[in-house]
Tab-separated table of C-alpha atoms and ligand atoms in Angstrom:
chain	number	residue	atom	x	y	z
A	1	UNK	CA	83.575	80.342	90.666
A	2	UNK	CA	86.531	78.889	92.562
A	3	UNK	CA	89.595	81.088	92.405
A	4	UNK	CA	92.779	79.226	91.525
A	5	UNK	CA	96.293	79.922	92.791
A	6	UNK	CA	99.303	80.436	90.547
A	7	UNK	CA	102.484	80.521	92.626
A	8	UNK	CA	105.029	83.112	91.516
A	9	UNK	CA	108.544	81.695	91.976
A	10	UNK	CA	110.467	84.940	91.394
A	11	UNK	CA	111.755	85.148	94.963
A	12	UNK	CA	112.880	81.539	95.061
A	13	UNK	CA	114.837	82.380	91.915
A	14	UNK	CA	116.239	85.469	93.642
A	15	UNK	CA	117.728	83.325	96.425
A	16	UNK	CA	119.012	80.855	93.835
A	17	UNK	CA	120.771	83.595	91.869
A	18	UNK	CA	122.536	84.840	95.011
A	19	UNK	CA	125.075	81.984	94.796
A	20	UNK	CA	125.195	81.389	91.032
A	21	UNK	CA	124.250	77.723	91.242
A	22	UNK	CA	120.944	75.844	91.055
A	23	UNK	CA	120.237	75.895	94.780
A	24	UNK	CA	117.416	76.297	95.648
A	25	UNK	CA	116.026	74.797	92.472
A	26	UNK	CA	112.814	76.592	91.579
A	27	UNK	CA	111.472	73.349	90.113
A	28	UNK	CA	111.584	71.785	93.599
A	29	UNK	CA	109.307	74.483	94.990
A	30	UNK	CA	107.219	74.504	91.844
A	31	UNK	CA	106.533	70.805	92.361
A	32	UNK	CA	105.535	71.381	95.988
A	33	UNK	CA	103.151	74.112	94.858
A	34	UNK	CA	101.544	71.973	92.152
A	35	UNK	CA	101.235	68.932	94.414
A	36	UNK	CA	99.724	71.202	97.056
A	37	UNK	CA	96.881	72.226	94.790
A	38	UNK	CA	98.101	75.304	92.923
A	39	UNK	CA	96.661	75.463	89.409
A	40	UNK	CA	99.985	76.664	88.115
A	41	UNK	CA	103.273	78.499	88.370
A	42	UNK	CA	104.214	82.042	87.437
A	43	UNK	CA	107.552	83.646	86.674
A	44	UNK	CA	108.354	87.157	85.570
A	45	UNK	CA	111.718	87.226	83.782
A	46	UNK	CA	112.896	90.838	83.841
A	47	UNK	CA	115.472	92.040	81.288
A	48	UNK	CA	118.273	91.922	83.902
A	49	UNK	CA	117.153	88.422	84.940
A	50	UNK	CA	117.623	89.464	88.573
A	51	UNK	CA	115.512	86.502	89.634
A	52	UNK	CA	113.547	84.456	87.063
A	53	UNK	CA	115.590	83.803	83.929
A	54	UNK	CA	114.558	83.092	80.363
A	55	UNK	CA	115.958	79.572	80.846
A	56	UNK	CA	113.527	79.038	83.719
A	57	UNK	CA	110.662	79.169	81.235
A	58	UNK	CA	111.696	75.882	79.612
A	59	UNK	CA	112.427	74.213	82.943
A	60	UNK	CA	109.034	75.122	84.378
A	61	UNK	CA	107.265	74.253	81.130
A	62	UNK	CA	108.729	70.750	81.453
A	63	UNK	CA	107.723	70.511	85.113
A	64	UNK	CA	104.161	71.643	84.473
A	65	UNK	CA	103.828	69.168	81.606
A	66	UNK	CA	104.200	66.362	84.152
A	67	UNK	CA	101.064	67.573	85.956
A	68	UNK	CA	97.983	67.311	83.689
A	69	UNK	CA	95.739	70.355	83.988
A	70	UNK	CA	98.408	72.552	85.527
A	71	UNK	CA	99.640	75.720	83.843
A	72	UNK	CA	102.640	77.984	83.373
A	73	UNK	CA	102.090	81.737	83.362
A	74	UNK	CA	104.933	83.918	82.113
A	75	UNK	CA	104.697	87.592	82.953
A	76	UNK	CA	106.694	90.523	81.696
A	77	UNK	CA	107.152	93.488	79.466
A	78	UNK	CA	106.660	92.371	75.846
A	79	UNK	CA	110.066	93.303	74.494
A	80	UNK	CA	111.479	91.367	71.534
A	81	UNK	CA	113.505	89.022	73.757
A	82	UNK	CA	110.643	87.951	75.978
A	83	UNK	CA	108.226	87.694	73.059
A	84	UNK	CA	110.639	85.347	71.280
A	85	UNK	CA	111.045	83.161	74.378
A	86	UNK	CA	107.283	83.070	74.892
A	87	UNK	CA	106.579	82.136	71.275
A	88	UNK	CA	109.336	79.501	71.386
A	89	UNK	CA	108.327	77.950	74.718
A	90	UNK	CA	104.553	78.525	74.475
A	91	UNK	CA	103.549	78.804	78.149
A	92	UNK	CA	99.854	78.394	78.843
A	93	UNK	CA	99.479	82.088	79.576
A	94	UNK	CA	101.452	85.254	78.813
A	95	UNK	CA	100.662	88.178	81.093
A	96	UNK	CA	101.785	91.423	79.496
A	97	UNK	CA	103.048	93.928	82.083
A	98	UNK	CA	104.071	97.556	81.277
A	99	UNK	CA	107.262	97.559	83.347
A	100	UNK	CA	110.395	99.519	82.537
A	101	UNK	CA	113.591	97.440	82.803
A	102	UNK	CA	114.822	99.393	85.846
A	103	UNK	CA	111.670	99.152	87.946
A	104	UNK	CA	112.236	97.494	91.340
A	105	UNK	CA	108.854	95.784	90.888
A	106	UNK	CA	105.627	96.123	88.937
A	107	UNK	CA	103.814	99.244	90.067
A	108	UNK	CA	101.185	100.115	87.422
A	109	UNK	CA	98.890	98.705	84.818
A	110	UNK	CA	98.829	99.462	81.091
A	111	UNK	CA	97.582	102.742	79.654
A	112	UNK	CA	95.648	101.055	76.894
A	113	UNK	CA	94.512	104.346	75.391
A	114	UNK	CA	98.186	104.760	74.477
A	115	UNK	CA	99.258	101.146	73.945
A	116	UNK	CA	96.140	99.112	73.174
A	117	UNK	CA	96.382	99.307	69.393
A	118	UNK	CA	100.078	98.344	69.486
A	119	UNK	CA	99.389	95.326	71.721
A	120	UNK	CA	96.462	93.998	69.692
A	121	UNK	CA	98.439	92.198	66.945
A	122	UNK	CA	100.839	90.709	69.516
A	123	UNK	CA	97.875	89.386	71.480
A	124	UNK	CA	96.509	87.808	68.304
A	125	UNK	CA	99.937	86.315	67.523
A	126	UNK	CA	100.133	84.733	70.980
A	127	UNK	CA	96.616	83.372	70.676
A	128	UNK	CA	97.418	81.905	67.263
A	129	UNK	CA	100.329	80.107	68.962
A	130	UNK	CA	97.948	78.654	71.533
A	131	UNK	CA	99.011	81.022	74.298
A	132	UNK	CA	96.302	82.616	76.431
A	133	UNK	CA	96.889	86.327	77.008
A	134	UNK	CA	96.311	88.528	80.026
A	135	UNK	CA	96.816	92.289	80.342
A	136	UNK	CA	97.999	93.759	83.639
A	137	UNK	CA	95.626	96.642	84.410
A	138	UNK	CA	94.760	99.042	87.205
A	139	UNK	CA	91.227	98.830	88.667
A	140	UNK	CA	89.896	101.340	86.110
A	141	UNK	CA	86.665	100.732	84.198
A	142	UNK	CA	87.933	102.597	81.129
A	143	UNK	CA	91.064	100.453	81.009
A	144	UNK	CA	88.926	97.337	81.286
A	145	UNK	CA	86.888	98.493	78.302
A	146	UNK	CA	90.071	99.216	76.330
A	147	UNK	CA	91.420	95.789	77.281
A	148	UNK	CA	88.393	94.162	75.706
A	149	UNK	CA	89.103	96.122	72.509
A	150	UNK	CA	92.513	94.396	72.232
A	151	UNK	CA	90.951	90.921	72.096
A	152	UNK	CA	92.851	89.716	75.150
A	153	UNK	CA	91.550	86.583	76.833
A	154	UNK	CA	92.048	87.897	80.338
A	155	UNK	CA	92.991	90.883	82.421
A	156	UNK	CA	95.028	90.775	85.594
A	157	UNK	CA	93.894	93.352	88.135
A	158	UNK	CA	96.915	94.978	89.814
A	159	UNK	CA	96.099	94.605	93.497
A	160	UNK	CA	98.754	96.626	95.340
A	161	UNK	CA	96.296	99.458	96.070
A	162	UNK	CA	93.851	96.948	97.565
A	163	UNK	CA	96.595	95.406	99.710
A	164	UNK	CA	97.606	98.834	101.007
A	165	UNK	CA	93.979	99.763	101.747
A	166	UNK	CA	93.445	96.455	103.527
A	167	UNK	CA	96.248	97.321	105.906
A	168	UNK	CA	94.518	100.654	106.627
A	169	UNK	CA	91.262	98.716	107.246
A	170	UNK	CA	89.195	101.126	105.064
A	171	UNK	CA	89.332	98.834	102.059
A	172	UNK	CA	85.622	98.281	101.356
A	173	UNK	CA	85.146	101.149	98.844
A	174	UNK	CA	88.265	100.218	96.904
A	175	UNK	CA	87.371	96.526	96.953
A	176	UNK	CA	84.030	97.459	95.415
A	177	UNK	CA	85.897	99.293	92.633
A	178	UNK	CA	87.912	96.161	91.902
A	179	UNK	CA	84.774	94.037	91.914
A	180	UNK	CA	83.032	96.390	89.473
A	181	UNK	CA	86.053	96.112	87.159
A	182	UNK	CA	85.954	92.336	87.435
A	183	UNK	CA	82.226	92.210	86.707
A	184	UNK	CA	82.636	94.550	83.719
A	185	UNK	CA	85.508	92.473	82.344
A	186	UNK	CA	83.446	89.298	82.599
A	187	UNK	CA	80.475	90.987	80.939
A	188	UNK	CA	82.820	91.850	78.066
A	189	UNK	CA	83.866	88.219	77.689
A	190	UNK	CA	87.165	88.326	79.540
A	191	UNK	CA	88.266	86.184	82.456
A	192	UNK	CA	89.734	87.969	85.469
A	193	UNK	CA	93.061	87.279	87.153
A	194	UNK	CA	94.541	89.350	89.967
A	195	UNK	CA	97.868	89.820	91.682
A	196	UNK	CA	100.544	91.832	93.461
A	197	UNK	CA	100.924	92.042	97.224
A	198	UNK	CA	98.142	89.570	97.926
A	199	UNK	CA	98.763	87.530	101.063
A	200	UNK	CA	97.181	85.132	103.577
A	201	UNK	CA	95.495	88.009	105.409
A	202	UNK	CA	94.037	90.045	102.543
A	203	UNK	CA	93.132	87.287	100.074
A	204	UNK	CA	89.789	86.076	101.405
A	205	UNK	CA	87.768	89.321	101.014
A	206	UNK	CA	89.157	89.761	97.499
A	207	UNK	CA	87.924	86.370	96.268
A	208	UNK	CA	84.700	86.178	98.274
A	209	UNK	CA	82.448	87.344	95.416
A	210	UNK	CA	83.636	84.502	93.150
A	211	UNK	CA	84.446	86.620	90.100
A	212	UNK	CA	88.223	86.143	90.143
A	213	UNK	CA	89.466	83.095	88.215
A	214	UNK	CA	93.126	83.131	89.280
A	215	UNK	CA	95.388	84.922	91.715
A	216	UNK	CA	99.144	84.913	91.239
A	217	UNK	CA	101.039	85.307	94.485
A	218	UNK	CA	104.749	85.196	95.192
A	219	UNK	CA	106.415	87.835	97.314
A	220	UNK	CA	104.288	87.568	100.468
A	221	UNK	CA	103.893	83.825	99.956
A	222	UNK	CA	107.652	83.387	100.038
A	223	UNK	CA	107.978	85.442	103.218
A	224	UNK	CA	105.101	83.535	104.828
A	225	UNK	CA	106.849	80.311	103.847
A	226	UNK	CA	109.939	81.405	105.773
A	227	UNK	CA	107.726	81.344	108.853
A	228	UNK	CA	105.405	78.435	108.092
A	229	UNK	CA	107.212	76.265	105.560
A	230	UNK	CA	106.446	76.245	101.853
A	231	UNK	CA	104.050	73.292	101.775
A	232	UNK	CA	102.079	74.578	104.780
A	233	UNK	CA	101.826	78.036	103.208
A	234	UNK	CA	100.470	76.592	99.951
A	235	UNK	CA	98.019	74.519	102.005
A	236	UNK	CA	96.733	77.635	103.739
A	237	UNK	CA	96.257	79.514	100.450
A	238	UNK	CA	94.388	76.595	98.914
A	239	UNK	CA	92.201	76.338	102.019
A	240	UNK	CA	91.227	80.010	101.734
A	241	UNK	CA	90.427	79.643	98.036
A	242	UNK	CA	88.456	76.444	98.530
A	243	UNK	CA	86.416	78.083	101.304
A	244	UNK	CA	85.870	81.036	98.973
A	245	UNK	CA	86.333	83.501	101.766
B	301	LIG	C1	103.223	91.739	87.675
B	301	LIG	C2	103.308	91.624	89.141
B	301	LIG	O1	102.702	92.337	89.887
B	301	LIG	C3	104.160	90.596	89.694
B	301	LIG	O2	103.829	89.429	89.064
B	301	LIG	C4	105.611	90.772	89.415
B	301	LIG	O3	106.102	89.565	88.923
B	301	LIG	C5	106.376	91.037	90.655
B	301	LIG	O4	107.708	91.211	90.224
B	301	LIG	P1	108.881	91.060	91.290
B	301	LIG	O5	108.818	89.646	91.838
B	301	LIG	O6	110.118	91.345	90.462
B	301	LIG	O7	108.602	92.085	92.363
B	302	LIG	N1	101.108	88.998	88.997
B	302	LIG	C1	101.339	89.002	90.429
B	302	LIG	C2	102.349	87.956	90.775
B	302	LIG	O1	102.645	87.078	89.982
B	302	LIG	C3	102.964	87.966	92.106
B	302	LIG	O2	102.943	89.234	92.708
B	302	LIG	P1	103.517	89.261	94.209
B	302	LIG	O3	102.677	88.325	95.024
B	302	LIG	O4	104.951	88.796	94.129
B	302	LIG	O5	103.379	90.697	94.659
């Protein structure tokens, strides 16, 4: 399976918000990403709208609609506000993330033993609205099993631990744990996404086995683009994913 890239535009939005006007426009960079071969765009509107805003959902939905086959993935904690925006705007995918409003970034997956039953009807409601669902989970076989119980279409493996291990160079055992979770998820009928702290250096080993459908990447990609340029950075990610290693 080829792994597709969804470009997270949160950090472009962060720069935009620094001056209170639409510069840089996230749609400009979204278009570069889509034209460069990304399968889609991701934003994660947090309750304080520090970077991506709820209004961005509609703007990116319109942009993506101009590119047949491309997708919009909205991530976030399923509070009433975000749920309403998601149901109104109907992105292609809603990735449910268990973040508190004051977290500096996402740093854990769901505890579905605690929250799985509560999420199940919301997942069904999204699916009835034509929205594919994904649950943000740690690389834990039990959580993967619980995710399947919710009826979610996909899981997103939270990859910060892998990224940290990669930097320590002893990442093989942990990578195997992620791969076992991915294989279990697929055996249970779910498709596997992954994201958080993936970058040009650590991506290839993570997608080499071909069991990851989509990676969403933003923070490192934006920093790499400061060095390389945005279009060149997208090109390099697509090259890695097309090579499959
Ligand atoms: C869920 C996840 O790991 C990321 O998609 C998240 O969007 C990162 O959020 P920040 O860009 O606010 O760090
Ligand atoms: N779900 C992960 C994502 O969208 C981007 O995470 P990061 O690359 O900004 O760490």
